[in-house]
Amino acid sequence: MAMLHLVNKSPFDGCNLNTAATVMKGGDELLLIEDGVYGAMKNSKGAALLDGLKVSVLGPDLAARGIPEDRLVDGATVVDYAGFVDLVEANDKVQSWL
Amino acid sequence: MSETKKFMYLNRKAPYGTIYAWESLEVVLIGAAFEQDVSLAFLDDGVFQLTKGQDTKGIGMKNFSPTYAALGDYEVTKIYVEKESLEERGLTIDDLQHLVWEDEDEDWAEKDSIRLVSRSELADVLAEQDVLFNF
Protein backbone atom coordinates (compact mmCIF):
# COMPACT_ATOMS: atom_id res chain seq x y z
CA MET A 1 0.00 0.00 0.00
CA ALA A 2 2.18 2.81 -1.29
CA MET A 3 1.50 6.34 -0.11
CA LEU A 4 2.23 9.71 -1.66
CA HIS A 5 3.42 12.22 0.93
CA LEU A 6 2.89 15.92 0.19
CA VAL A 7 4.89 18.65 1.91
CA ASN A 8 4.11 22.32 1.23
CA LYS A 9 6.20 24.09 3.89
CA SER A 10 9.82 25.19 3.87
CA PRO A 11 12.10 22.87 5.89
CA PHE A 12 12.90 25.93 8.02
CA ASP A 13 9.22 26.45 8.84
CA GLY A 14 8.21 23.78 11.34
CA CYS A 15 9.00 20.08 11.24
CA ASN A 16 6.75 18.87 8.39
CA LEU A 17 9.50 17.65 6.09
CA ASN A 18 11.26 15.93 8.98
CA THR A 19 8.09 14.13 10.07
CA ALA A 20 7.13 13.12 6.52
CA ALA A 21 10.61 11.83 5.73
CA THR A 22 10.85 9.77 8.90
CA VAL A 23 7.35 8.29 8.58
CA MET A 24 7.81 7.22 4.96
CA LYS A 25 8.04 3.49 4.25
CA GLY A 26 9.74 1.66 1.39
CA GLY A 27 7.72 2.22 -1.79
CA ASP A 28 6.29 5.53 -0.57
CA GLU A 29 6.95 8.68 -2.54
CA LEU A 30 7.45 12.31 -1.52
CA LEU A 31 6.22 15.26 -3.57
CA LEU A 32 7.36 18.75 -2.58
CA ILE A 33 5.03 21.60 -3.55
CA GLU A 34 4.70 25.35 -2.82
CA ASP A 35 7.29 26.40 -0.20
CA GLY A 36 8.04 22.70 0.25
CA VAL A 37 10.25 22.83 -2.87
CA TYR A 38 13.00 24.52 -0.83
CA GLY A 39 13.36 21.19 0.96
CA ALA A 40 15.03 19.63 -2.08
CA MET A 41 17.82 22.20 -2.32
CA LYS A 42 21.43 21.02 -2.13
CA ASN A 43 23.57 22.27 0.78
CA SER A 44 20.49 23.14 2.77
CA LYS A 45 18.53 21.78 5.73
CA GLY A 46 16.26 19.41 3.82
CA ALA A 47 18.94 17.61 1.81
CA ALA A 48 20.05 15.17 4.52
CA LEU A 49 16.45 14.19 5.29
CA LEU A 50 15.81 13.07 1.71
CA ASP A 51 18.62 10.52 1.51
CA GLY A 52 17.32 7.29 -0.01
CA LEU A 53 13.77 8.60 -0.58
CA LYS A 54 11.89 8.83 -3.88
CA VAL A 55 11.52 12.61 -4.22
CA SER A 56 9.61 14.69 -6.76
CA VAL A 57 9.40 18.48 -6.90
CA LEU A 58 6.64 20.50 -8.56
CA GLY A 59 8.35 22.44 -11.38
CA PRO A 60 6.03 25.49 -11.56
CA ASP A 61 6.55 26.13 -7.81
CA LEU A 62 10.31 25.82 -8.28
CA ALA A 63 10.34 28.26 -11.21
CA ALA A 64 8.17 30.77 -9.32
CA ARG A 65 10.79 30.84 -6.56
CA GLY A 66 13.76 31.26 -8.92
CA ILE A 67 15.40 27.97 -7.92
CA PRO A 68 17.18 26.35 -10.90
CA GLU A 69 16.77 22.57 -11.24
CA ASP A 70 20.54 22.05 -10.97
CA ARG A 71 20.36 23.28 -7.36
CA LEU A 72 18.31 20.25 -6.30
CA VAL A 73 19.67 17.17 -4.56
CA ASP A 74 20.74 14.34 -6.87
CA GLY A 75 17.90 12.00 -7.74
CA ALA A 76 15.08 14.53 -7.29
CA THR A 77 12.62 14.46 -10.20
CA VAL A 78 10.92 17.64 -11.40
CA VAL A 79 7.28 17.10 -12.39
CA ASP A 80 4.56 19.33 -13.86
CA TYR A 81 0.88 19.36 -12.83
CA ALA A 82 0.14 16.31 -15.00
CA GLY A 83 3.01 14.53 -13.23
CA PHE A 84 1.39 15.48 -9.90
CA VAL A 85 -1.81 13.74 -11.04
CA ASP A 86 0.18 10.70 -12.19
CA LEU A 87 1.77 10.41 -8.74
CA VAL A 88 -1.63 10.60 -7.03
CA GLU A 89 -2.93 7.92 -9.36
CA ALA A 90 0.10 5.66 -8.90
CA ASN A 91 -0.22 5.58 -5.11
CA ASP A 92 -2.99 4.08 -3.00
CA LYS A 93 -3.28 7.04 -0.65
CA VAL A 94 -2.21 10.66 -0.33
CA GLN A 95 -1.00 12.11 2.95
CA SER A 96 -0.70 15.92 3.14
CA TRP A 97 1.62 17.11 5.89
CA LEU A 98 0.01 20.55 6.29
CA MET B 1 7.69 69.48 11.16
CA SER B 2 7.72 66.03 12.68
CA GLU B 3 10.86 64.24 13.68
CA THR B 4 12.17 61.60 11.26
CA LYS B 5 12.04 58.11 12.69
CA LYS B 6 14.00 55.03 11.78
CA PHE B 7 11.60 52.43 10.38
CA MET B 8 12.71 48.89 9.74
CA TYR B 9 10.75 46.20 7.94
CA LEU B 10 11.77 42.65 8.84
CA ASN B 11 11.06 40.05 6.15
CA ARG B 12 11.32 36.46 7.36
CA LYS B 13 9.04 34.42 5.08
CA ALA B 14 9.44 32.90 1.64
CA PRO B 15 7.50 34.51 -1.25
CA TYR B 16 4.28 33.02 -2.75
CA GLY B 17 3.62 30.34 -0.08
CA THR B 18 2.07 33.04 2.10
CA ILE B 19 1.00 36.64 1.42
CA TYR B 20 3.48 38.19 3.88
CA ALA B 21 6.23 39.03 1.37
CA TRP B 22 3.91 40.87 -0.98
CA GLU B 23 2.10 42.66 1.87
CA SER B 24 5.42 43.86 3.24
CA LEU B 25 6.39 45.29 -0.14
CA GLU B 26 3.05 47.11 -0.39
CA VAL B 27 3.44 48.62 3.08
CA VAL B 28 7.05 49.64 2.37
CA LEU B 29 6.00 51.46 -0.81
CA ILE B 30 3.11 53.23 0.94
CA GLY B 31 5.34 54.07 3.91
CA ALA B 32 7.98 55.52 1.59
CA ALA B 33 5.67 58.48 0.97
CA PHE B 34 6.03 59.56 4.62
CA GLU B 35 9.72 60.46 4.31
CA GLN B 36 10.97 58.38 7.18
CA ASP B 37 14.40 56.75 7.40
CA VAL B 38 13.44 53.34 6.01
CA SER B 39 15.46 50.15 5.91
CA LEU B 40 14.59 46.55 5.09
CA ALA B 41 16.03 43.36 6.52
CA PHE B 42 15.81 39.94 4.92
CA LEU B 43 16.53 36.97 7.15
CA ASP B 44 15.46 33.36 7.68
CA ASP B 45 13.27 32.25 4.71
CA GLY B 46 12.87 35.94 3.84
CA VAL B 47 16.14 35.78 1.90
CA PHE B 48 14.28 33.68 -0.71
CA GLN B 49 12.24 36.78 -1.60
CA LEU B 50 15.25 38.30 -3.35
CA THR B 51 16.29 35.36 -5.57
CA LYS B 52 16.74 36.26 -9.21
CA GLY B 53 14.95 34.54 -12.07
CA GLN B 54 11.56 34.14 -10.40
CA ASP B 55 8.97 33.08 -12.99
CA THR B 56 5.42 32.67 -11.70
CA LYS B 57 3.66 31.94 -15.01
CA GLY B 58 3.15 28.32 -14.00
CA ILE B 59 1.44 29.06 -10.67
CA GLY B 60 -0.92 31.82 -11.82
CA MET B 61 0.33 34.37 -9.28
CA LYS B 62 1.73 37.85 -9.79
CA ASN B 63 5.53 37.94 -9.91
CA PHE B 64 6.26 40.84 -7.57
CA SER B 65 10.03 40.30 -7.48
CA PRO B 66 10.82 43.03 -10.10
CA THR B 67 9.38 45.57 -7.61
CA TYR B 68 12.41 45.14 -5.33
CA ALA B 69 14.51 46.79 -8.05
CA ALA B 70 12.26 49.88 -7.85
CA LEU B 71 12.86 50.45 -4.12
CA GLY B 72 15.85 52.69 -4.86
CA ASP B 73 13.55 55.11 -6.70
CA TYR B 74 11.50 55.39 -3.51
CA GLU B 75 14.65 56.27 -1.57
CA VAL B 76 14.73 52.89 0.11
CA THR B 77 18.46 52.33 -0.14
CA LYS B 78 19.35 50.23 2.90
CA ILE B 79 18.58 46.56 2.40
CA TYR B 80 20.20 44.28 4.95
CA VAL B 81 20.57 40.59 4.07
CA GLU B 82 21.70 38.23 6.78
CA LYS B 83 24.71 36.12 5.88
CA GLU B 84 23.86 33.15 8.12
CA SER B 85 20.39 32.81 6.59
CA LEU B 86 21.88 32.64 3.10
CA GLU B 87 24.48 30.06 4.13
CA GLU B 88 21.93 27.80 5.86
CA ARG B 89 19.97 27.71 2.60
CA GLY B 90 22.91 26.97 0.32
CA LEU B 91 22.63 30.44 -1.22
CA THR B 92 25.17 33.17 -1.91
CA ILE B 93 24.73 36.86 -2.68
CA ASP B 94 25.10 35.95 -6.38
CA ASP B 95 21.78 34.09 -6.23
CA LEU B 96 20.04 37.36 -5.34
CA GLN B 97 18.98 40.28 -7.51
CA HIS B 98 21.55 43.06 -7.82
CA LEU B 99 19.70 46.00 -6.25
CA VAL B 100 21.03 49.53 -6.68
CA TRP B 101 20.10 53.14 -6.00
CA GLU B 102 21.32 56.42 -7.48
CA ASP B 103 22.96 58.92 -5.15
CA GLU B 104 21.89 62.44 -6.17
CA ASP B 105 24.60 63.96 -3.97
CA GLU B 106 27.28 62.21 -6.02
CA ASP B 107 26.07 62.97 -9.55
CA TRP B 108 23.61 60.05 -9.49
CA ALA B 109 26.33 57.48 -8.94
CA GLU B 110 24.88 53.98 -8.81
CA LYS B 111 25.38 52.28 -5.45
CA ASP B 112 24.56 48.85 -4.08
CA SER B 113 21.46 48.71 -1.89
CA ILE B 114 22.15 45.29 -0.40
CA ARG B 115 24.36 45.18 2.67
CA LEU B 116 25.40 41.69 3.64
CA VAL B 117 25.52 41.51 7.44
CA SER B 118 26.14 38.87 10.07
CA ARG B 119 23.48 38.09 12.66
CA SER B 120 25.33 40.11 15.29
CA GLU B 121 25.72 43.07 12.94
CA LEU B 122 22.01 42.88 12.18
CA ALA B 123 21.32 42.90 15.91
CA ASP B 124 23.20 46.22 16.13
CA VAL B 125 21.13 47.66 13.27
CA LEU B 126 17.91 46.51 14.95
CA ALA B 127 18.94 48.17 18.20
CA GLU B 128 19.21 51.55 16.41
CA GLN B 129 15.63 51.48 15.06
CA ASP B 130 12.66 53.40 16.41
CA VAL B 131 9.94 51.24 14.85
CA LEU B 132 10.00 47.62 13.68
CA PHE B 133 7.46 46.08 11.31
CA ASN B 134 7.34 42.30 11.01
CA PHE B 135 6.33 40.26 7.99
PDB file of C-alpha atoms in Angstrom:
ATOM      1  CA  MET A   1       0.000   0.000   0.000  1.00  0.00           C
ATOM      2  CA  ALA A   2       2.175   2.810  -1.287  1.00  0.00           C
ATOM      3  CA  MET A   3       1.502   6.344  -0.106  1.00  0.00           C
ATOM      4  CA  LEU A   4       2.226   9.710  -1.664  1.00  0.00           C
ATOM      5  CA  HIS A   5       3.416  12.216   0.925  1.00  0.00           C
ATOM      6  CA  LEU A   6       2.892  15.921   0.194  1.00  0.00           C
ATOM      7  CA  VAL A   7       4.892  18.648   1.911  1.00  0.00           C
ATOM      8  CA  ASN A   8       4.112  22.325   1.228  1.00  0.00           C
ATOM      9  CA  LYS A   9       6.197  24.094   3.886  1.00  0.00           C
ATOM     10  CA  SER A  10       9.821  25.185   3.867  1.00  0.00           C
ATOM     11  CA  PRO A  11      12.102  22.872   5.894  1.00  0.00           C
ATOM     12  CA  PHE A  12      12.904  25.933   8.021  1.00  0.00           C
ATOM     13  CA  ASP A  13       9.219  26.446   8.837  1.00  0.00           C
ATOM     14  CA  GLY A  14       8.205  23.782  11.340  1.00  0.00           C
ATOM     15  CA  CYS A  15       9.005  20.081  11.236  1.00  0.00           C
ATOM     16  CA  ASN A  16       6.746  18.867   8.392  1.00  0.00           C
ATOM     17  CA  LEU A  17       9.501  17.646   6.094  1.00  0.00           C
ATOM     18  CA  ASN A  18      11.262  15.926   8.978  1.00  0.00           C
ATOM     19  CA  THR A  19       8.087  14.130  10.068  1.00  0.00           C
ATOM     20  CA  ALA A  20       7.128  13.121   6.525  1.00  0.00           C
ATOM     21  CA  ALA A  21      10.610  11.825   5.731  1.00  0.00           C
ATOM     22  CA  THR A  22      10.853   9.767   8.898  1.00  0.00           C
ATOM     23  CA  VAL A  23       7.345   8.289   8.580  1.00  0.00           C
ATOM     24  CA  MET A  24       7.815   7.218   4.961  1.00  0.00           C
ATOM     25  CA  LYS A  25       8.036   3.490   4.254  1.00  0.00           C
ATOM     26  CA  GLY A  26       9.738   1.661   1.394  1.00  0.00           C
ATOM     27  CA  GLY A  27       7.720   2.225  -1.793  1.00  0.00           C
ATOM     28  CA  ASP A  28       6.286   5.534  -0.566  1.00  0.00           C
ATOM     29  CA  GLU A  29       6.949   8.684  -2.538  1.00  0.00           C
ATOM     30  CA  LEU A  30       7.454  12.307  -1.521  1.00  0.00           C
ATOM     31  CA  LEU A  31       6.217  15.265  -3.573  1.00  0.00           C
ATOM     32  CA  LEU A  32       7.361  18.745  -2.576  1.00  0.00           C
ATOM     33  CA  ILE A  33       5.030  21.597  -3.550  1.00  0.00           C
ATOM     34  CA  GLU A  34       4.696  25.347  -2.825  1.00  0.00           C
ATOM     35  CA  ASP A  35       7.293  26.398  -0.197  1.00  0.00           C
ATOM     36  CA  GLY A  36       8.042  22.700   0.245  1.00  0.00           C
ATOM     37  CA  VAL A  37      10.247  22.832  -2.874  1.00  0.00           C
ATOM     38  CA  TYR A  38      13.000  24.518  -0.833  1.00  0.00           C
ATOM     39  CA  GLY A  39      13.356  21.193   0.964  1.00  0.00           C
ATOM     40  CA  ALA A  40      15.027  19.627  -2.078  1.00  0.00           C
ATOM     41  CA  MET A  41      17.820  22.197  -2.320  1.00  0.00           C
ATOM     42  CA  LYS A  42      21.427  21.019  -2.127  1.00  0.00           C
ATOM     43  CA  ASN A  43      23.570  22.270   0.779  1.00  0.00           C
ATOM     44  CA  SER A  44      20.494  23.141   2.768  1.00  0.00           C
ATOM     45  CA  LYS A  45      18.532  21.784   5.729  1.00  0.00           C
ATOM     46  CA  GLY A  46      16.257  19.407   3.819  1.00  0.00           C
ATOM     47  CA  ALA A  47      18.942  17.612   1.809  1.00  0.00           C
ATOM     48  CA  ALA A  48      20.050  15.167   4.520  1.00  0.00           C
ATOM     49  CA  LEU A  49      16.447  14.193   5.293  1.00  0.00           C
ATOM     50  CA  LEU A  50      15.812  13.075   1.714  1.00  0.00           C
ATOM     51  CA  ASP A  51      18.616  10.522   1.507  1.00  0.00           C
ATOM     52  CA  GLY A  52      17.325   7.288  -0.005  1.00  0.00           C
ATOM     53  CA  LEU A  53      13.772   8.596  -0.582  1.00  0.00           C
ATOM     54  CA  LYS A  54      11.889   8.834  -3.878  1.00  0.00           C
ATOM     55  CA  VAL A  55      11.517  12.608  -4.219  1.00  0.00           C
ATOM     56  CA  SER A  56       9.606  14.689  -6.763  1.00  0.00           C
ATOM     57  CA  VAL A  57       9.405  18.478  -6.904  1.00  0.00           C
ATOM     58  CA  LEU A  58       6.644  20.497  -8.561  1.00  0.00           C
ATOM     59  CA  GLY A  59       8.350  22.439 -11.384  1.00  0.00           C
ATOM     60  CA  PRO A  60       6.029  25.489 -11.558  1.00  0.00           C
ATOM     61  CA  ASP A  61       6.550  26.133  -7.813  1.00  0.00           C
ATOM     62  CA  LEU A  62      10.312  25.817  -8.279  1.00  0.00           C
ATOM     63  CA  ALA A  63      10.344  28.263 -11.210  1.00  0.00           C
ATOM     64  CA  ALA A  64       8.171  30.769  -9.317  1.00  0.00           C
ATOM     65  CA  ARG A  65      10.792  30.844  -6.562  1.00  0.00           C
ATOM     66  CA  GLY A  66      13.757  31.263  -8.917  1.00  0.00           C
ATOM     67  CA  ILE A  67      15.401  27.972  -7.915  1.00  0.00           C
ATOM     68  CA  PRO A  68      17.184  26.346 -10.901  1.00  0.00           C
ATOM     69  CA  GLU A  69      16.774  22.575 -11.236  1.00  0.00           C
ATOM     70  CA  ASP A  70      20.542  22.048 -10.970  1.00  0.00           C
ATOM     71  CA  ARG A  71      20.359  23.277  -7.364  1.00  0.00           C
ATOM     72  CA  LEU A  72      18.308  20.249  -6.297  1.00  0.00           C
ATOM     73  CA  VAL A  73      19.667  17.167  -4.564  1.00  0.00           C
ATOM     74  CA  ASP A  74      20.737  14.342  -6.873  1.00  0.00           C
ATOM     75  CA  GLY A  75      17.903  12.005  -7.741  1.00  0.00           C
ATOM     76  CA  ALA A  76      15.080  14.526  -7.289  1.00  0.00           C
ATOM     77  CA  THR A  77      12.615  14.457 -10.199  1.00  0.00           C
ATOM     78  CA  VAL A  78      10.923  17.639 -11.398  1.00  0.00           C
ATOM     79  CA  VAL A  79       7.275  17.103 -12.392  1.00  0.00           C
ATOM     80  CA  ASP A  80       4.557  19.328 -13.858  1.00  0.00           C
ATOM     81  CA  TYR A  81       0.881  19.358 -12.827  1.00  0.00           C
ATOM     82  CA  ALA A  82       0.145  16.307 -15.005  1.00  0.00           C
ATOM     83  CA  GLY A  83       3.005  14.534 -13.231  1.00  0.00           C
ATOM     84  CA  PHE A  84       1.393  15.479  -9.899  1.00  0.00           C
ATOM     85  CA  VAL A  85      -1.813  13.742 -11.043  1.00  0.00           C
ATOM     86  CA  ASP A  86       0.181  10.696 -12.191  1.00  0.00           C
ATOM     87  CA  LEU A  87       1.773  10.408  -8.739  1.00  0.00           C
ATOM     88  CA  VAL A  88      -1.629  10.601  -7.031  1.00  0.00           C
ATOM     89  CA  GLU A  89      -2.925   7.920  -9.363  1.00  0.00           C
ATOM     90  CA  ALA A  90       0.099   5.660  -8.905  1.00  0.00           C
ATOM     91  CA  ASN A  91      -0.224   5.580  -5.112  1.00  0.00           C
ATOM     92  CA  ASP A  92      -2.994   4.078  -3.001  1.00  0.00           C
ATOM     93  CA  LYS A  93      -3.280   7.037  -0.647  1.00  0.00           C
ATOM     94  CA  VAL A  94      -2.208  10.656  -0.334  1.00  0.00           C
ATOM     95  CA  GLN A  95      -0.998  12.106   2.951  1.00  0.00           C
ATOM     96  CA  SER A  96      -0.700  15.917   3.140  1.00  0.00           C
ATOM     97  CA  TRP A  97       1.617  17.113   5.893  1.00  0.00           C
ATOM     98  CA  LEU A  98       0.010  20.554   6.288  1.00  0.00           C
TER      99      LEU A  98
ATOM    100  CA  MET B   1       7.695  69.481  11.160  1.00  0.00           C
ATOM    101  CA  SER B   2       7.717  66.025  12.678  1.00  0.00           C
ATOM    102  CA  GLU B   3      10.860  64.240  13.676  1.00  0.00           C
ATOM    103  CA  THR B   4      12.167  61.601  11.262  1.00  0.00           C
ATOM    104  CA  LYS B   5      12.043  58.111  12.690  1.00  0.00           C
ATOM    105  CA  LYS B   6      13.997  55.029  11.781  1.00  0.00           C
ATOM    106  CA  PHE B   7      11.603  52.430  10.380  1.00  0.00           C
ATOM    107  CA  MET B   8      12.710  48.886   9.740  1.00  0.00           C
ATOM    108  CA  TYR B   9      10.745  46.204   7.938  1.00  0.00           C
ATOM    109  CA  LEU B  10      11.774  42.652   8.838  1.00  0.00           C
ATOM    110  CA  ASN B  11      11.059  40.050   6.147  1.00  0.00           C
ATOM    111  CA  ARG B  12      11.320  36.462   7.357  1.00  0.00           C
ATOM    112  CA  LYS B  13       9.040  34.420   5.084  1.00  0.00           C
ATOM    113  CA  ALA B  14       9.441  32.897   1.635  1.00  0.00           C
ATOM    114  CA  PRO B  15       7.496  34.505  -1.247  1.00  0.00           C
ATOM    115  CA  TYR B  16       4.282  33.016  -2.751  1.00  0.00           C
ATOM    116  CA  GLY B  17       3.616  30.344  -0.081  1.00  0.00           C
ATOM    117  CA  THR B  18       2.067  33.038   2.101  1.00  0.00           C
ATOM    118  CA  ILE B  19       1.001  36.639   1.418  1.00  0.00           C
ATOM    119  CA  TYR B  20       3.481  38.194   3.881  1.00  0.00           C
ATOM    120  CA  ALA B  21       6.231  39.028   1.374  1.00  0.00           C
ATOM    121  CA  TRP B  22       3.908  40.867  -0.984  1.00  0.00           C
ATOM    122  CA  GLU B  23       2.099  42.655   1.867  1.00  0.00           C
ATOM    123  CA  SER B  24       5.424  43.856   3.235  1.00  0.00           C
ATOM    124  CA  LEU B  25       6.390  45.287  -0.135  1.00  0.00           C
ATOM    125  CA  GLU B  26       3.050  47.110  -0.388  1.00  0.00           C
ATOM    126  CA  VAL B  27       3.443  48.618   3.083  1.00  0.00           C
ATOM    127  CA  VAL B  28       7.052  49.642   2.368  1.00  0.00           C
ATOM    128  CA  LEU B  29       6.000  51.459  -0.809  1.00  0.00           C
ATOM    129  CA  ILE B  30       3.113  53.230   0.943  1.00  0.00           C
ATOM    130  CA  GLY B  31       5.338  54.070   3.910  1.00  0.00           C
ATOM    131  CA  ALA B  32       7.982  55.522   1.592  1.00  0.00           C
ATOM    132  CA  ALA B  33       5.671  58.479   0.970  1.00  0.00           C
ATOM    133  CA  PHE B  34       6.028  59.555   4.615  1.00  0.00           C
ATOM    134  CA  GLU B  35       9.716  60.464   4.309  1.00  0.00           C
ATOM    135  CA  GLN B  36      10.967  58.383   7.182  1.00  0.00           C
ATOM    136  CA  ASP B  37      14.397  56.746   7.398  1.00  0.00           C
ATOM    137  CA  VAL B  38      13.440  53.340   6.007  1.00  0.00           C
ATOM    138  CA  SER B  39      15.463  50.149   5.906  1.00  0.00           C
ATOM    139  CA  LEU B  40      14.590  46.552   5.094  1.00  0.00           C
ATOM    140  CA  ALA B  41      16.028  43.358   6.520  1.00  0.00           C
ATOM    141  CA  PHE B  42      15.811  39.936   4.917  1.00  0.00           C
ATOM    142  CA  LEU B  43      16.535  36.972   7.153  1.00  0.00           C
ATOM    143  CA  ASP B  44      15.457  33.356   7.679  1.00  0.00           C
ATOM    144  CA  ASP B  45      13.274  32.248   4.712  1.00  0.00           C
ATOM    145  CA  GLY B  46      12.865  35.941   3.842  1.00  0.00           C
ATOM    146  CA  VAL B  47      16.143  35.782   1.895  1.00  0.00           C
ATOM    147  CA  PHE B  48      14.277  33.681  -0.708  1.00  0.00           C
ATOM    148  CA  GLN B  49      12.238  36.782  -1.603  1.00  0.00           C
ATOM    149  CA  LEU B  50      15.249  38.299  -3.349  1.00  0.00           C
ATOM    150  CA  THR B  51      16.292  35.362  -5.571  1.00  0.00           C
ATOM    151  CA  LYS B  52      16.741  36.262  -9.212  1.00  0.00           C
ATOM    152  CA  GLY B  53      14.954  34.537 -12.067  1.00  0.00           C
ATOM    153  CA  GLN B  54      11.556  34.143 -10.403  1.00  0.00           C
ATOM    154  CA  ASP B  55       8.966  33.076 -12.992  1.00  0.00           C
ATOM    155  CA  THR B  56       5.417  32.672 -11.704  1.00  0.00           C
ATOM    156  CA  LYS B  57       3.660  31.936 -15.008  1.00  0.00           C
ATOM    157  CA  GLY B  58       3.145  28.320 -13.998  1.00  0.00           C
ATOM    158  CA  ILE B  59       1.436  29.059 -10.673  1.00  0.00           C
ATOM    159  CA  GLY B  60      -0.920  31.819 -11.820  1.00  0.00           C
ATOM    160  CA  MET B  61       0.327  34.373  -9.279  1.00  0.00           C
ATOM    161  CA  LYS B  62       1.732  37.853  -9.786  1.00  0.00           C
ATOM    162  CA  ASN B  63       5.530  37.941  -9.910  1.00  0.00           C
ATOM    163  CA  PHE B  64       6.260  40.843  -7.570  1.00  0.00           C
ATOM    164  CA  SER B  65      10.026  40.302  -7.485  1.00  0.00           C
ATOM    165  CA  PRO B  66      10.815  43.032 -10.097  1.00  0.00           C
ATOM    166  CA  THR B  67       9.380  45.566  -7.607  1.00  0.00           C
ATOM    167  CA  TYR B  68      12.414  45.141  -5.328  1.00  0.00           C
ATOM    168  CA  ALA B  69      14.512  46.793  -8.049  1.00  0.00           C
ATOM    169  CA  ALA B  70      12.258  49.878  -7.852  1.00  0.00           C
ATOM    170  CA  LEU B  71      12.857  50.446  -4.122  1.00  0.00           C
ATOM    171  CA  GLY B  72      15.855  52.688  -4.857  1.00  0.00           C
ATOM    172  CA  ASP B  73      13.550  55.112  -6.698  1.00  0.00           C
ATOM    173  CA  TYR B  74      11.497  55.388  -3.510  1.00  0.00           C
ATOM    174  CA  GLU B  75      14.650  56.269  -1.570  1.00  0.00           C
ATOM    175  CA  VAL B  76      14.728  52.889   0.106  1.00  0.00           C
ATOM    176  CA  THR B  77      18.457  52.334  -0.142  1.00  0.00           C
ATOM    177  CA  LYS B  78      19.349  50.230   2.901  1.00  0.00           C
ATOM    178  CA  ILE B  79      18.577  46.557   2.396  1.00  0.00           C
ATOM    179  CA  TYR B  80      20.196  44.283   4.952  1.00  0.00           C
ATOM    180  CA  VAL B  81      20.571  40.595   4.071  1.00  0.00           C
ATOM    181  CA  GLU B  82      21.697  38.232   6.783  1.00  0.00           C
ATOM    182  CA  LYS B  83      24.706  36.120   5.880  1.00  0.00           C
ATOM    183  CA  GLU B  84      23.862  33.154   8.117  1.00  0.00           C
ATOM    184  CA  SER B  85      20.386  32.814   6.586  1.00  0.00           C
ATOM    185  CA  LEU B  86      21.877  32.641   3.096  1.00  0.00           C
ATOM    186  CA  GLU B  87      24.478  30.059   4.128  1.00  0.00           C
ATOM    187  CA  GLU B  88      21.933  27.796   5.863  1.00  0.00           C
ATOM    188  CA  ARG B  89      19.966  27.710   2.603  1.00  0.00           C
ATOM    189  CA  GLY B  90      22.911  26.966   0.324  1.00  0.00           C
ATOM    190  CA  LEU B  91      22.633  30.443  -1.223  1.00  0.00           C
ATOM    191  CA  THR B  92      25.171  33.171  -1.909  1.00  0.00           C
ATOM    192  CA  ILE B  93      24.728  36.861  -2.679  1.00  0.00           C
ATOM    193  CA  ASP B  94      25.102  35.953  -6.385  1.00  0.00           C
ATOM    194  CA  ASP B  95      21.783  34.086  -6.231  1.00  0.00           C
ATOM    195  CA  LEU B  96      20.042  37.360  -5.339  1.00  0.00           C
ATOM    196  CA  GLN B  97      18.981  40.280  -7.508  1.00  0.00           C
ATOM    197  CA  HIS B  98      21.547  43.060  -7.817  1.00  0.00           C
ATOM    198  CA  LEU B  99      19.697  45.997  -6.248  1.00  0.00           C
ATOM    199  CA  VAL B 100      21.033  49.530  -6.683  1.00  0.00           C
ATOM    200  CA  TRP B 101      20.101  53.145  -6.004  1.00  0.00           C
ATOM    201  CA  GLU B 102      21.317  56.423  -7.480  1.00  0.00           C
ATOM    202  CA  ASP B 103      22.963  58.922  -5.146  1.00  0.00           C
ATOM    203  CA  GLU B 104      21.890  62.436  -6.173  1.00  0.00           C
ATOM    204  CA  ASP B 105      24.602  63.956  -3.970  1.00  0.00           C
ATOM    205  CA  GLU B 106      27.278  62.210  -6.020  1.00  0.00           C
ATOM    206  CA  ASP B 107      26.069  62.971  -9.555  1.00  0.00           C
ATOM    207  CA  TRP B 108      23.608  60.050  -9.490  1.00  0.00           C
ATOM    208  CA  ALA B 109      26.328  57.476  -8.942  1.00  0.00           C
ATOM    209  CA  GLU B 110      24.878  53.978  -8.811  1.00  0.00           C
ATOM    210  CA  LYS B 111      25.384  52.282  -5.449  1.00  0.00           C
ATOM    211  CA  ASP B 112      24.556  48.849  -4.082  1.00  0.00           C
ATOM    212  CA  SER B 113      21.461  48.712  -1.889  1.00  0.00           C
ATOM    213  CA  ILE B 114      22.150  45.292  -0.405  1.00  0.00           C
ATOM    214  CA  ARG B 115      24.356  45.178   2.667  1.00  0.00           C
ATOM    215  CA  LEU B 116      25.400  41.685   3.641  1.00  0.00           C
ATOM    216  CA  VAL B 117      25.524  41.511   7.444  1.00  0.00           C
ATOM    217  CA  SER B 118      26.141  38.870  10.066  1.00  0.00           C
ATOM    218  CA  ARG B 119      23.480  38.090  12.661  1.00  0.00           C
ATOM    219  CA  SER B 120      25.335  40.113  15.293  1.00  0.00           C
ATOM    220  CA  GLU B 121      25.725  43.072  12.937  1.00  0.00           C
ATOM    221  CA  LEU B 122      22.007  42.880  12.180  1.00  0.00           C
ATOM    222  CA  ALA B 123      21.318  42.902  15.909  1.00  0.00           C
ATOM    223  CA  ASP B 124      23.195  46.222  16.131  1.00  0.00           C
ATOM    224  CA  VAL B 125      21.131  47.662  13.267  1.00  0.00           C
ATOM    225  CA  LEU B 126      17.911  46.513  14.950  1.00  0.00           C
ATOM    226  CA  ALA B 127      18.940  48.167  18.200  1.00  0.00           C
ATOM    227  CA  GLU B 128      19.209  51.548  16.412  1.00  0.00           C
ATOM    228  CA  GLN B 129      15.633  51.476  15.063  1.00  0.00           C
ATOM    229  CA  ASP B 130      12.659  53.400  16.407  1.00  0.00           C
ATOM    230  CA  VAL B 131       9.937  51.237  14.847  1.00  0.00           C
ATOM    231  CA  LEU B 132       9.996  47.619  13.675  1.00  0.00           C
ATOM    232  CA  PHE B 133       7.462  46.080  11.305  1.00  0.00           C
ATOM    233  CA  ASN B 134       7.342  42.296  11.006  1.00  0.00           C
ATOM    234  CA  PHE B 135       6.326  40.263   7.992  1.00  0.00           C
TER     235      PHE B 135
END
